[in-house]
Amino acid sequence: MDVSPNLTPNLEKRVDALLDKVARDYLKKSDTSVSSVIELYQYKLAAVDKTVRTVQHSLEAADRLTTSLQHNAALTKTEVARLHQTLHCAQQRCETLAEENAKLSERIGEIEERTSDLHKKHSQCKKIKTNPLPSRLLT
C-alpha cells in the first residue's frame, strides 16, 4: 500500500514552491521566514493526516473483512461437524444393513437347501408312485 501523501495538484504546486523558496533562501544564507516554514509544515501535516485517515479506513475495512471471514469459518466448522455426524450415522446404518444382509443371505441359503431336499424327496416319492414295486417283491 502506498503511504505517500495524497496531495491535490494545486496543493502539491504550493508545497513545491515553498520548498524551492526555502532552498533558495538557504542557499543565499538569508533568514527564512518563520511563516514560510510553518506553512510548509502545515501542508506536510495535512498530507500526513490524510494518509493516516486513508490507512485508518483501510484498517477498518480489513477488520470488517476479518470479522466476516471468522464468521464464515465458524459456519463452515459447524457444517463440517454436522456432515461428519451425518456420515457417521450413515456408516453405522450401512454396517447394520450389511449384518442384516449377511443374516438374510444365510437364511436364504438354508431355505434353498431345505427346498432342494424337499424337492429330492418329492421326486423320489413321485418315482416310487410311477414305478411300483414288482409284485414278487411285495410277497
mmCIF file of N, CA and C in Angstrom:
data_model
loop_
_atom_site.group_PDB
_atom_site.id
_atom_site.type_symbol
_atom_site.label_atom_id
_atom_site.label_comp_id
_atom_site.label_asym_id
_atom_site.label_seq_id
_atom_site.Cartn_x
_atom_site.Cartn_y
_atom_site.Cartn_z
ATOM 1 N N MET A 1 0.848 -1.168 0.000
ATOM 2 C CA MET A 1 0.000 0.000 0.000
ATOM 3 C C MET A 1 0.893 1.232 0.000
ATOM 4 N N ASP A 2 0.552 2.211 -0.811
ATOM 5 C CA ASP A 2 1.329 3.445 -0.915
ATOM 6 C C ASP A 2 0.909 4.372 0.217
ATOM 7 N N VAL A 3 1.854 4.757 1.059
ATOM 8 C CA VAL A 3 1.546 5.656 2.169
ATOM 9 C C VAL A 3 2.081 7.066 1.916
ATOM 10 N N SER A 4 2.451 7.359 0.683
ATOM 11 C CA SER A 4 2.906 8.707 0.374
ATOM 12 C C SER A 4 1.710 9.648 0.446
ATOM 13 N N PRO A 5 1.935 10.888 0.819
ATOM 14 C CA PRO A 5 0.826 11.828 0.957
ATOM 15 C C PRO A 5 0.095 12.006 -0.366
ATOM 16 N N ASN A 6 -1.215 12.091 -0.270
ATOM 17 C CA ASN A 6 -2.040 12.312 -1.452
ATOM 18 C C ASN A 6 -2.403 13.797 -1.493
ATOM 19 N N LEU A 7 -1.663 14.561 -2.261
ATOM 20 C CA LEU A 7 -1.896 15.994 -2.364
ATOM 21 C C LEU A 7 -2.637 16.294 -3.649
ATOM 22 N N THR A 8 -3.484 17.302 -3.571
ATOM 23 C CA THR A 8 -4.123 17.756 -4.797
ATOM 24 C C THR A 8 -3.051 18.429 -5.646
ATOM 25 N N PRO A 9 -3.249 18.493 -6.943
ATOM 26 C CA PRO A 9 -2.223 19.123 -7.797
ATOM 27 C C PRO A 9 -1.903 20.561 -7.367
ATOM 28 N N ASN A 10 -2.925 21.312 -7.000
ATOM 29 C CA ASN A 10 -2.712 22.703 -6.581
ATOM 30 C C ASN A 10 -1.894 22.756 -5.297
ATOM 31 N N LEU A 11 -2.248 21.901 -4.340
ATOM 32 C CA LEU A 11 -1.534 21.865 -3.069
ATOM 33 C C LEU A 11 -0.093 21.413 -3.272
ATOM 34 N N GLU A 12 0.089 20.461 -4.157
ATOM 35 C CA GLU A 12 1.439 19.977 -4.442
ATOM 36 C C GLU A 12 2.305 21.091 -5.042
ATOM 37 N N LYS A 13 1.713 21.905 -5.918
ATOM 38 C CA LYS A 13 2.450 23.024 -6.512
ATOM 39 C C LYS A 13 2.857 24.027 -5.435
ATOM 40 N N ARG A 14 1.952 24.273 -4.495
ATOM 41 C CA ARG A 14 2.258 25.237 -3.430
ATOM 42 C C ARG A 14 3.379 24.704 -2.530
ATOM 43 N N VAL A 15 3.316 23.404 -2.211
ATOM 44 C CA VAL A 15 4.368 22.809 -1.383
ATOM 45 C C VAL A 15 5.703 22.869 -2.117
ATOM 46 N N ASP A 16 5.687 22.540 -3.405
ATOM 47 C CA ASP A 16 6.921 22.603 -4.196
ATOM 48 C C ASP A 16 7.476 24.031 -4.242
ATOM 49 N N ALA A 17 6.578 24.995 -4.396
ATOM 50 C CA ALA A 17 7.021 26.393 -4.443
ATOM 51 C C ALA A 17 7.655 26.794 -3.114
ATOM 52 N N LEU A 18 7.035 26.363 -2.015
ATOM 53 C CA LEU A 18 7.595 26.675 -0.702
ATOM 54 C C LEU A 18 8.956 26.009 -0.509
ATOM 55 N N LEU A 19 9.072 24.765 -0.952
ATOM 56 C CA LEU A 19 10.356 24.069 -0.841
ATOM 57 C C LEU A 19 11.431 24.779 -1.660
ATOM 58 N N ASP A 20 11.059 25.213 -2.862
ATOM 59 C CA ASP A 20 12.008 25.956 -3.699
ATOM 60 C C ASP A 20 12.443 27.250 -3.009
ATOM 61 N N LYS A 21 11.463 27.937 -2.418
ATOM 62 C CA LYS A 21 11.771 29.198 -1.743
ATOM 63 C C LYS A 21 12.700 28.954 -0.555
ATOM 64 N N VAL A 22 12.413 27.911 0.229
ATOM 65 C CA VAL A 22 13.258 27.597 1.381
ATOM 66 C C VAL A 22 14.663 27.235 0.904
ATOM 67 N N ALA A 23 14.748 26.468 -0.179
ATOM 68 C CA ALA A 23 16.054 26.078 -0.713
ATOM 69 C C ALA A 23 16.828 27.299 -1.193
ATOM 70 N N ARG A 24 16.155 28.215 -1.907
ATOM 71 C CA ARG A 24 16.826 29.442 -2.393
ATOM 72 C C ARG A 24 17.307 30.284 -1.220
ATOM 73 N N ASP A 25 16.420 30.420 -0.241
ATOM 74 C CA ASP A 25 16.788 31.226 0.932
ATOM 75 C C ASP A 25 17.964 30.600 1.678
ATOM 76 N N TYR A 26 17.964 29.297 1.743
ATOM 77 C CA TYR A 26 19.056 28.624 2.447
ATOM 78 C C TYR A 26 20.371 28.823 1.700
ATOM 79 N N LEU A 27 20.281 28.722 0.363
ATOM 80 C CA LEU A 27 21.487 28.910 -0.441
ATOM 81 C C LEU A 27 22.014 30.344 -0.326
ATOM 82 N N LYS A 28 21.123 31.281 -0.182
ATOM 83 C CA LYS A 28 21.526 32.674 -0.038
ATOM 84 C C LYS A 28 21.998 32.949 1.391
ATOM 85 N N LYS A 29 21.795 31.982 2.235
ATOM 86 C CA LYS A 29 22.135 32.113 3.647
ATOM 87 C C LYS A 29 21.404 33.279 4.278
ATOM 88 N N SER A 30 20.264 33.493 3.757
ATOM 89 C CA SER A 30 19.447 34.538 4.367
ATOM 90 C C SER A 30 18.474 33.884 5.332
ATOM 91 N N ASP A 31 17.856 34.667 6.110
ATOM 92 C CA ASP A 31 16.890 34.144 7.072
ATOM 93 C C ASP A 31 15.617 33.740 6.342
ATOM 94 N N THR A 32 15.227 32.509 6.597
ATOM 95 C CA THR A 32 13.970 32.024 6.046
ATOM 96 C C THR A 32 12.884 32.499 6.993
ATOM 97 N N SER A 33 11.839 33.005 6.429
ATOM 98 C CA SER A 33 10.768 33.497 7.296
ATOM 99 C C SER A 33 10.114 32.323 8.014
ATOM 100 N N VAL A 34 9.834 32.546 9.255
ATOM 101 C CA VAL A 34 9.217 31.517 10.089
ATOM 102 C C VAL A 34 7.853 31.147 9.537
ATOM 103 N N SER A 35 7.135 32.111 9.013
ATOM 104 C CA SER A 35 5.797 31.823 8.484
ATOM 105 C C SER A 35 5.870 30.878 7.285
ATOM 106 N N SER A 36 6.902 30.999 6.462
ATOM 107 C CA SER A 36 7.055 30.089 5.316
ATOM 108 C C SER A 36 7.304 28.664 5.789
ATOM 109 N N VAL A 37 8.142 28.521 6.791
ATOM 110 C CA VAL A 37 8.430 27.187 7.317
ATOM 111 C C VAL A 37 7.188 26.601 7.976
ATOM 112 N N ILE A 38 6.477 27.429 8.734
ATOM 113 C CA ILE A 38 5.246 26.958 9.391
ATOM 114 C C ILE A 38 4.225 26.540 8.340
ATOM 115 N N GLU A 39 4.068 27.320 7.287
ATOM 116 C CA GLU A 39 3.117 26.981 6.224
ATOM 117 C C GLU A 39 3.505 25.662 5.560
ATOM 118 N N LEU A 40 4.801 25.495 5.329
ATOM 119 C CA LEU A 40 5.278 24.248 4.735
ATOM 120 C C LEU A 40 4.924 23.059 5.625
ATOM 121 N N TYR A 41 5.187 23.184 6.904
ATOM 122 C CA TYR A 41 4.873 22.085 7.822
ATOM 123 C C TYR A 41 3.369 21.844 7.934
ATOM 124 N N GLN A 42 2.570 22.893 7.808
ATOM 125 C CA GLN A 42 1.116 22.706 7.837
ATOM 126 C C GLN A 42 0.660 21.866 6.640
ATOM 127 N N TYR A 43 1.230 22.139 5.476
ATOM 128 C CA TYR A 43 0.888 21.344 4.293
ATOM 129 C C TYR A 43 1.335 19.890 4.475
ATOM 130 N N LYS A 44 2.540 19.757 4.997
ATOM 131 C CA LYS A 44 3.045 18.397 5.223
ATOM 132 C C LYS A 44 2.177 17.661 6.249
ATOM 133 N N LEU A 45 1.795 18.341 7.325
ATOM 134 C CA LEU A 45 0.933 17.722 8.341
ATOM 135 C C LEU A 45 -0.432 17.358 7.763
ATOM 136 N N ALA A 46 -0.962 18.221 6.895
ATOM 137 C CA ALA A 46 -2.247 17.926 6.255
ATOM 138 C C ALA A 46 -2.127 16.668 5.392
ATOM 139 N N ALA A 47 -1.015 16.561 4.675
ATOM 140 C CA ALA A 47 -0.807 15.377 3.834
ATOM 141 C C ALA A 47 -0.667 14.120 4.692
ATOM 142 N N VAL A 48 0.075 14.225 5.797
ATOM 143 C CA VAL A 48 0.238 13.075 6.693
ATOM 144 C C VAL A 48 -1.101 12.706 7.322
ATOM 145 N N ASP A 49 -1.885 13.712 7.705
ATOM 146 C CA ASP A 49 -3.202 13.455 8.298
ATOM 147 C C ASP A 49 -4.109 12.724 7.305
ATOM 148 N N LYS A 50 -4.052 13.144 6.054
ATOM 149 C CA LYS A 50 -4.867 12.477 5.032
ATOM 150 C C LYS A 50 -4.420 11.021 4.867
ATOM 151 N N THR A 51 -3.121 10.792 4.888
ATOM 152 C CA THR A 51 -2.595 9.424 4.782
ATOM 153 C C THR A 51 -3.039 8.582 5.973
ATOM 154 N N VAL A 52 -3.000 9.169 7.160
ATOM 155 C CA VAL A 52 -3.435 8.449 8.366
ATOM 156 C C VAL A 52 -4.908 8.071 8.246
ATOM 157 N N ARG A 53 -5.735 8.990 7.768
ATOM 158 C CA ARG A 53 -7.169 8.683 7.597
ATOM 159 C C ARG A 53 -7.369 7.564 6.572
ATOM 160 N N THR A 54 -6.604 7.613 5.489
ATOM 161 C CA THR A 54 -6.705 6.567 4.464
ATOM 162 C C THR A 54 -6.311 5.209 5.040
ATOM 163 N N VAL A 55 -5.224 5.189 5.791
ATOM 164 C CA VAL A 55 -4.781 3.933 6.413
ATOM 165 C C VAL A 55 -5.818 3.457 7.431
ATOM 166 N N GLN A 56 -6.395 4.399 8.189
ATOM 167 C CA GLN A 56 -7.420 4.040 9.178
ATOM 168 C C GLN A 56 -8.629 3.411 8.492
ATOM 169 N N HIS A 57 -9.070 3.998 7.381
ATOM 170 C CA HIS A 57 -10.203 3.424 6.640
ATOM 171 C C HIS A 57 -9.865 2.028 6.123
ATOM 172 N N SER A 58 -8.650 1.874 5.631
ATOM 173 C CA SER A 58 -8.223 0.556 5.146
ATOM 174 C C SER A 58 -8.189 -0.455 6.281
ATOM 175 N N LEU A 59 -7.723 -0.021 7.438
ATOM 176 C CA LEU A 59 -7.675 -0.899 8.605
ATOM 177 C C LEU A 59 -9.077 -1.309 9.045
ATOM 178 N N GLU A 60 -10.005 -0.363 9.040
ATOM 179 C CA GLU A 60 -11.390 -0.677 9.409
ATOM 180 C C GLU A 60 -12.007 -1.659 8.412
ATOM 181 N N ALA A 61 -11.728 -1.451 7.131
ATOM 182 C CA ALA A 61 -12.246 -2.376 6.109
ATOM 183 C C ALA A 61 -11.653 -3.766 6.303
ATOM 184 N N ALA A 62 -10.364 -3.829 6.606
ATOM 185 C CA ALA A 62 -9.720 -5.128 6.842
ATOM 186 C C ALA A 62 -10.302 -5.794 8.083
ATOM 187 N N ASP A 63 -10.613 -5.000 9.100
ATOM 188 C CA ASP A 63 -11.216 -5.534 10.321
ATOM 189 C C ASP A 63 -12.597 -6.117 10.026
ATOM 190 N N ARG A 64 -13.393 -5.400 9.228
ATOM 191 C CA ARG A 64 -14.720 -5.918 8.853
ATOM 192 C C ARG A 64 -14.591 -7.216 8.055
ATOM 193 N N LEU A 65 -13.635 -7.238 7.147
ATOM 194 C CA LEU A 65 -13.419 -8.444 6.344
ATOM 195 C C LEU A 65 -12.981 -9.605 7.229
ATOM 196 N N THR A 66 -12.094 -9.335 8.178
ATOM 197 C CA THR A 66 -11.639 -10.381 9.102
ATOM 198 C C THR A 66 -12.810 -10.937 9.901
ATOM 199 N N THR A 67 -13.666 -10.051 10.401
ATOM 200 C CA THR A 67 -14.840 -10.484 11.159
ATOM 201 C C THR A 67 -15.747 -11.351 10.290
ATOM 202 N N SER A 68 -15.952 -10.917 9.066
ATOM 203 C CA SER A 68 -16.789 -11.686 8.139
ATOM 204 C C SER A 68 -16.188 -13.061 7.864
ATOM 205 N N LEU A 69 -14.878 -13.099 7.643
ATOM 206 C CA LEU A 69 -14.214 -14.379 7.373
ATOM 207 C C LEU A 69 -14.251 -15.295 8.596
ATOM 208 N N GLN A 70 -14.111 -14.721 9.793
ATOM 209 C CA GLN A 70 -14.201 -15.531 11.010
ATOM 210 C C GLN A 70 -15.605 -16.110 11.157
ATOM 211 N N HIS A 71 -16.613 -15.302 10.832
ATOM 212 C CA HIS A 71 -17.998 -15.783 10.890
ATOM 213 C C HIS A 71 -18.203 -16.922 9.887
ATOM 214 N N ASN A 72 -17.697 -16.724 8.670
ATOM 215 C CA ASN A 72 -17.817 -17.779 7.652
ATOM 216 C C ASN A 72 -17.082 -19.046 8.079
ATOM 217 N N ALA A 73 -15.927 -18.883 8.707
ATOM 218 C CA ALA A 73 -15.170 -20.049 9.182
ATOM 219 C C ALA A 73 -15.952 -20.792 10.259
ATOM 220 N N ALA A 74 -16.609 -20.057 11.153
ATOM 221 C CA ALA A 74 -17.417 -20.698 12.196
ATOM 222 C C ALA A 74 -18.593 -21.452 11.581
ATOM 223 N N LEU A 75 -19.237 -20.844 10.589
ATOM 224 C CA LEU A 75 -20.346 -21.523 9.904
ATOM 225 C C LEU A 75 -19.853 -22.786 9.200
ATOM 226 N N THR A 76 -18.706 -22.684 8.560
ATOM 227 C CA THR A 76 -18.137 -23.837 7.864
ATOM 228 C C THR A 76 -17.791 -24.941 8.847
ATOM 229 N N LYS A 77 -17.226 -24.571 9.988
ATOM 230 C CA LYS A 77 -16.878 -25.557 11.010
ATOM 231 C C LYS A 77 -18.132 -26.270 11.515
ATOM 232 N N THR A 78 -19.201 -25.519 11.723
ATOM 233 C CA THR A 78 -20.466 -26.111 12.158
ATOM 234 C C THR A 78 -21.001 -27.068 11.098
ATOM 235 N N GLU A 79 -20.940 -26.656 9.850
ATOM 236 C CA GLU A 79 -21.422 -27.501 8.751
ATOM 237 C C GLU A 79 -20.585 -28.775 8.639
ATOM 238 N N VAL A 80 -19.277 -28.652 8.796
ATOM 239 C CA VAL A 80 -18.397 -29.828 8.747
ATOM 240 C C VAL A 80 -18.749 -30.797 9.871
ATOM 241 N N ALA A 81 -19.002 -30.269 11.063
ATOM 242 C CA ALA A 81 -19.369 -31.130 12.193
ATOM 243 C C ALA A 81 -20.691 -31.849 11.913
ATOM 244 N N ARG A 82 -21.659 -31.118 11.337
ATOM 245 C CA ARG A 82 -22.951 -31.726 11.008
ATOM 246 C C ARG A 82 -22.774 -32.820 9.952
ATOM 247 N N LEU A 83 -21.993 -32.528 8.924
ATOM 248 C CA LEU A 83 -21.764 -33.523 7.875
ATOM 249 C C LEU A 83 -20.997 -34.730 8.408
ATOM 250 N N HIS A 84 -20.070 -34.492 9.318
ATOM 251 C CA HIS A 84 -19.327 -35.593 9.938
ATOM 252 C C HIS A 84 -20.288 -36.499 10.711
ATOM 253 N N GLN A 85 -21.203 -35.895 11.459
ATOM 254 C CA GLN A 85 -22.190 -36.674 12.215
ATOM 255 C C GLN A 85 -23.098 -37.454 11.265
ATOM 256 N N THR A 86 -23.521 -36.810 10.187
ATOM 257 C CA THR A 86 -24.368 -37.486 9.197
ATOM 258 C C THR A 86 -23.625 -38.666 8.577
ATOM 259 N N LEU A 87 -22.372 -38.467 8.247
ATOM 260 C CA LEU A 87 -21.561 -39.541 7.674
ATOM 261 C C LEU A 87 -21.406 -40.686 8.664
ATOM 262 N N HIS A 88 -21.177 -40.363 9.926
ATOM 263 C CA HIS A 88 -21.026 -41.390 10.958
ATOM 264 C C HIS A 88 -22.316 -42.213 11.083
ATOM 265 N N CYS A 89 -23.462 -41.529 11.117
ATOM 266 C CA CYS A 89 -24.753 -42.233 11.203
ATOM 267 C C CYS A 89 -24.973 -43.118 9.972
ATOM 268 N N ALA A 90 -24.639 -42.593 8.800
ATOM 269 C CA ALA A 90 -24.807 -43.367 7.569
ATOM 270 C C ALA A 90 -23.894 -44.590 7.577
ATOM 271 N N GLN A 91 -22.683 -44.434 8.084
ATOM 272 C CA GLN A 91 -21.750 -45.558 8.159
ATOM 273 C C GLN A 91 -22.280 -46.627 9.111
ATOM 274 N N GLN A 92 -22.807 -46.210 10.264
ATOM 275 C CA GLN A 92 -23.369 -47.176 11.207
ATOM 276 C C GLN A 92 -24.557 -47.896 10.585
ATOM 277 N N ARG A 93 -25.408 -47.158 9.887
ATOM 278 C CA ARG A 93 -26.579 -47.762 9.238
ATOM 279 C C ARG A 93 -26.123 -48.753 8.167
ATOM 280 N N CYS A 94 -25.087 -48.395 7.421
ATOM 281 C CA CYS A 94 -24.557 -49.279 6.384
ATOM 282 C C CYS A 94 -24.034 -50.577 7.000
ATOM 283 N N GLU A 95 -23.335 -50.466 8.134
ATOM 284 C CA GLU A 95 -22.824 -51.658 8.813
ATOM 285 C C GLU A 95 -23.972 -52.531 9.310
ATOM 286 N N THR A 96 -25.012 -51.901 9.868
ATOM 287 C CA THR A 96 -26.183 -52.644 10.337
ATOM 288 C C THR A 96 -26.860 -53.360 9.175
ATOM 289 N N LEU A 97 -27.022 -52.656 8.067
ATOM 290 C CA LEU A 97 -27.652 -53.267 6.891
ATOM 291 C C LEU A 97 -26.796 -54.402 6.337
ATOM 292 N N ALA A 98 -25.485 -54.261 6.384
ATOM 293 C CA ALA A 98 -24.601 -55.330 5.911
ATOM 294 C C ALA A 98 -24.762 -56.573 6.785
ATOM 295 N N GLU A 99 -24.873 -56.377 8.106
ATOM 296 C CA GLU A 99 -25.088 -57.514 9.011
ATOM 297 C C GLU A 99 -26.431 -58.181 8.724
ATOM 298 N N GLU A 100 -27.475 -57.358 8.555
ATOM 299 C CA GLU A 100 -28.796 -57.906 8.236
ATOM 300 C C GLU A 100 -28.761 -58.645 6.904
ATOM 301 N N ASN A 101 -28.055 -58.095 5.934
ATOM 302 C CA ASN A 101 -27.937 -58.723 4.620
ATOM 303 C C ASN A 101 -27.249 -60.081 4.737
ATOM 304 N N ALA A 102 -26.188 -60.145 5.551
ATOM 305 C CA ALA A 102 -25.477 -61.415 5.741
ATOM 306 C C ALA A 102 -26.393 -62.449 6.386
ATOM 307 N N LYS A 103 -27.159 -62.033 7.396
ATOM 308 C CA LYS A 103 -28.093 -62.953 8.060
ATOM 309 C C LYS A 103 -29.162 -63.438 7.085
ATOM 310 N N LEU A 104 -29.695 -62.500 6.292
ATOM 311 C CA LEU A 104 -30.729 -62.883 5.324
ATOM 312 C C LEU A 104 -30.159 -63.806 4.244
ATOM 313 N N SER A 105 -28.936 -63.542 3.811
ATOM 314 C CA SER A 105 -28.308 -64.419 2.813
ATOM 315 C C SER A 105 -28.126 -65.820 3.378
ATOM 316 N N GLU A 106 -27.711 -65.894 4.639
ATOM 317 C CA GLU A 106 -27.560 -67.197 5.293
ATOM 318 C C GLU A 106 -28.914 -67.902 5.385
ATOM 319 N N ARG A 107 -29.930 -67.146 5.751
ATOM 320 C CA ARG A 107 -31.289 -67.723 5.867
ATOM 321 C C ARG A 107 -31.777 -68.203 4.504
ATOM 322 N N ILE A 108 -31.515 -67.422 3.461
ATOM 323 C CA ILE A 108 -31.912 -67.827 2.103
ATOM 324 C C ILE A 108 -31.195 -69.113 1.718
ATOM 325 N N GLY A 109 -29.909 -69.205 2.053
ATOM 326 C CA GLY A 109 -29.151 -70.433 1.770
ATOM 327 C C GLY A 109 -29.773 -71.635 2.468
ATOM 328 N N GLU A 110 -30.160 -71.467 3.737
ATOM 329 C CA GLU A 110 -30.799 -72.561 4.478
ATOM 330 C C GLU A 110 -32.120 -72.959 3.831
ATOM 331 N N ILE A 111 -32.904 -71.957 3.452
ATOM 332 C CA ILE A 111 -34.203 -72.249 2.820
ATOM 333 C C ILE A 111 -33.998 -72.935 1.480
ATOM 334 N N GLU A 112 -33.016 -72.485 0.696
ATOM 335 C CA GLU A 112 -32.742 -73.140 -0.588
ATOM 336 C C GLU A 112 -32.321 -74.589 -0.374
ATOM 337 N N GLU A 113 -31.521 -74.821 0.655
ATOM 338 C CA GLU A 113 -31.077 -76.183 0.961
ATOM 339 C C GLU A 113 -32.270 -77.053 1.344
ATOM 340 N N ARG A 114 -33.130 -76.534 2.207
ATOM 341 C CA ARG A 114 -34.328 -77.300 2.603
ATOM 342 C C ARG A 114 -35.245 -77.528 1.414
ATOM 343 N N THR A 115 -35.374 -76.513 0.571
ATOM 344 C CA THR A 115 -36.216 -76.648 -0.615
ATOM 345 C C THR A 115 -35.648 -77.716 -1.537
ATOM 346 N N SER A 116 -34.339 -77.714 -1.699
ATOM 347 C CA SER A 116 -33.690 -78.719 -2.537
ATOM 348 C C SER A 116 -33.924 -80.120 -1.972
ATOM 349 N N ASP A 117 -33.776 -80.276 -0.648
ATOM 350 C CA ASP A 117 -34.027 -81.575 -0.012
ATOM 351 C C ASP A 117 -35.471 -82.007 -0.219
ATOM 352 N N LEU A 118 -36.398 -81.074 -0.014
ATOM 353 C CA LEU A 118 -37.821 -81.400 -0.206
ATOM 354 C C LEU A 118 -38.101 -81.777 -1.654
ATOM 355 N N HIS A 119 -37.455 -81.083 -2.570
ATOM 356 C CA HIS A 119 -37.645 -81.386 -3.987
ATOM 357 C C HIS A 119 -37.136 -82.798 -4.307
ATOM 358 N N LYS A 120 -35.981 -83.156 -3.750
ATOM 359 C CA LYS A 120 -35.436 -84.502 -3.965
ATOM 360 C C LYS A 120 -36.382 -85.551 -3.401
ATOM 361 N N LYS A 121 -36.870 -85.310 -2.179
ATOM 362 C CA LYS A 121 -37.801 -86.270 -1.561
ATOM 363 C C LYS A 121 -39.068 -86.385 -2.384
ATOM 364 N N HIS A 122 -39.554 -85.252 -2.854
ATOM 365 C CA HIS A 122 -40.769 -85.262 -3.659
ATOM 366 C C HIS A 122 -40.529 -86.024 -4.961
ATOM 367 N N SER A 123 -39.373 -85.806 -5.566
ATOM 368 C CA SER A 123 -39.046 -86.514 -6.809
ATOM 369 C C SER A 123 -38.939 -88.009 -6.561
ATOM 370 N N GLN A 124 -38.363 -88.401 -5.421
ATOM 371 C CA GLN A 124 -38.249 -89.821 -5.089
ATOM 372 C C GLN A 124 -39.627 -90.424 -4.864
ATOM 373 N N CYS A 125 -40.479 -89.694 -4.178
ATOM 374 C CA CYS A 125 -41.838 -90.188 -3.948
ATOM 375 C C CYS A 125 -42.574 -90.342 -5.265
ATOM 376 N N LYS A 126 -42.369 -89.424 -6.148
ATOM 377 C CA LYS A 126 -43.023 -89.475 -7.442
ATOM 378 C C LYS A 126 -42.535 -90.696 -8.223
ATOM 379 N N LYS A 127 -41.249 -90.986 -8.143
ATOM 380 C CA LYS A 127 -40.691 -92.153 -8.821
ATOM 381 C C LYS A 127 -41.301 -93.422 -8.265
ATOM 382 N N ILE A 128 -41.421 -93.472 -6.969
ATOM 383 C CA ILE A 128 -41.975 -94.668 -6.339
ATOM 384 C C ILE A 128 -43.408 -94.855 -6.786
ATOM 385 N N LYS A 129 -44.173 -93.797 -6.879
ATOM 386 C CA LYS A 129 -45.571 -93.913 -7.291
ATOM 387 C C LYS A 129 -45.667 -94.303 -8.752
ATOM 388 N N THR A 130 -44.784 -93.814 -9.578
ATOM 389 C CA THR A 130 -44.864 -94.147 -11.002
ATOM 390 C C THR A 130 -44.234 -95.493 -11.298
ATOM 391 N N ASN A 131 -43.322 -95.964 -10.512
ATOM 392 C CA ASN A 131 -42.695 -97.274 -10.676
ATOM 393 C C ASN A 131 -43.003 -98.127 -9.446
ATOM 394 N N PRO A 132 -44.167 -98.720 -9.417
ATOM 395 C CA PRO A 132 -44.471 -99.532 -8.236
ATOM 396 C C PRO A 132 -43.551 -100.745 -8.180
ATOM 397 N N LEU A 133 -43.386 -101.244 -7.036
ATOM 398 C CA LEU A 133 -42.537 -102.414 -6.836
ATOM 399 C C LEU A 133 -43.137 -103.621 -7.563
ATOM 400 N N PRO A 134 -42.309 -104.439 -8.095
ATOM 401 C CA PRO A 134 -42.845 -105.648 -8.739
ATOM 402 C C PRO A 134 -43.575 -106.488 -7.700
ATOM 403 N N SER A 135 -44.563 -107.185 -8.140
ATOM 404 C CA SER A 135 -45.417 -107.955 -7.239
ATOM 405 C C SER A 135 -44.649 -109.038 -6.517
ATOM 406 N N ARG A 136 -43.669 -109.606 -7.092
ATOM 407 C CA ARG A 136 -42.934 -110.644 -6.415
ATOM 408 C C ARG A 136 -42.137 -110.085 -5.245
ATOM 409 N N LEU A 137 -41.780 -108.771 -5.284
ATOM 410 C CA LEU A 137 -41.076 -108.180 -4.154
ATOM 411 C C LEU A 137 -42.031 -107.886 -3.013
ATOM 412 N N LEU A 138 -43.283 -107.815 -3.336
ATOM 413 C CA LEU A 138 -44.253 -107.474 -2.310
ATOM 414 C C LEU A 138 -44.592 -108.688 -1.460
ATOM 415 N N THR A 139 -44.455 -109.845 -1.963
ATOM 416 C CA THR A 139 -44.831 -111.045 -1.216
ATOM 417 C C THR A 139 -43.757 -111.588 -0.357
#
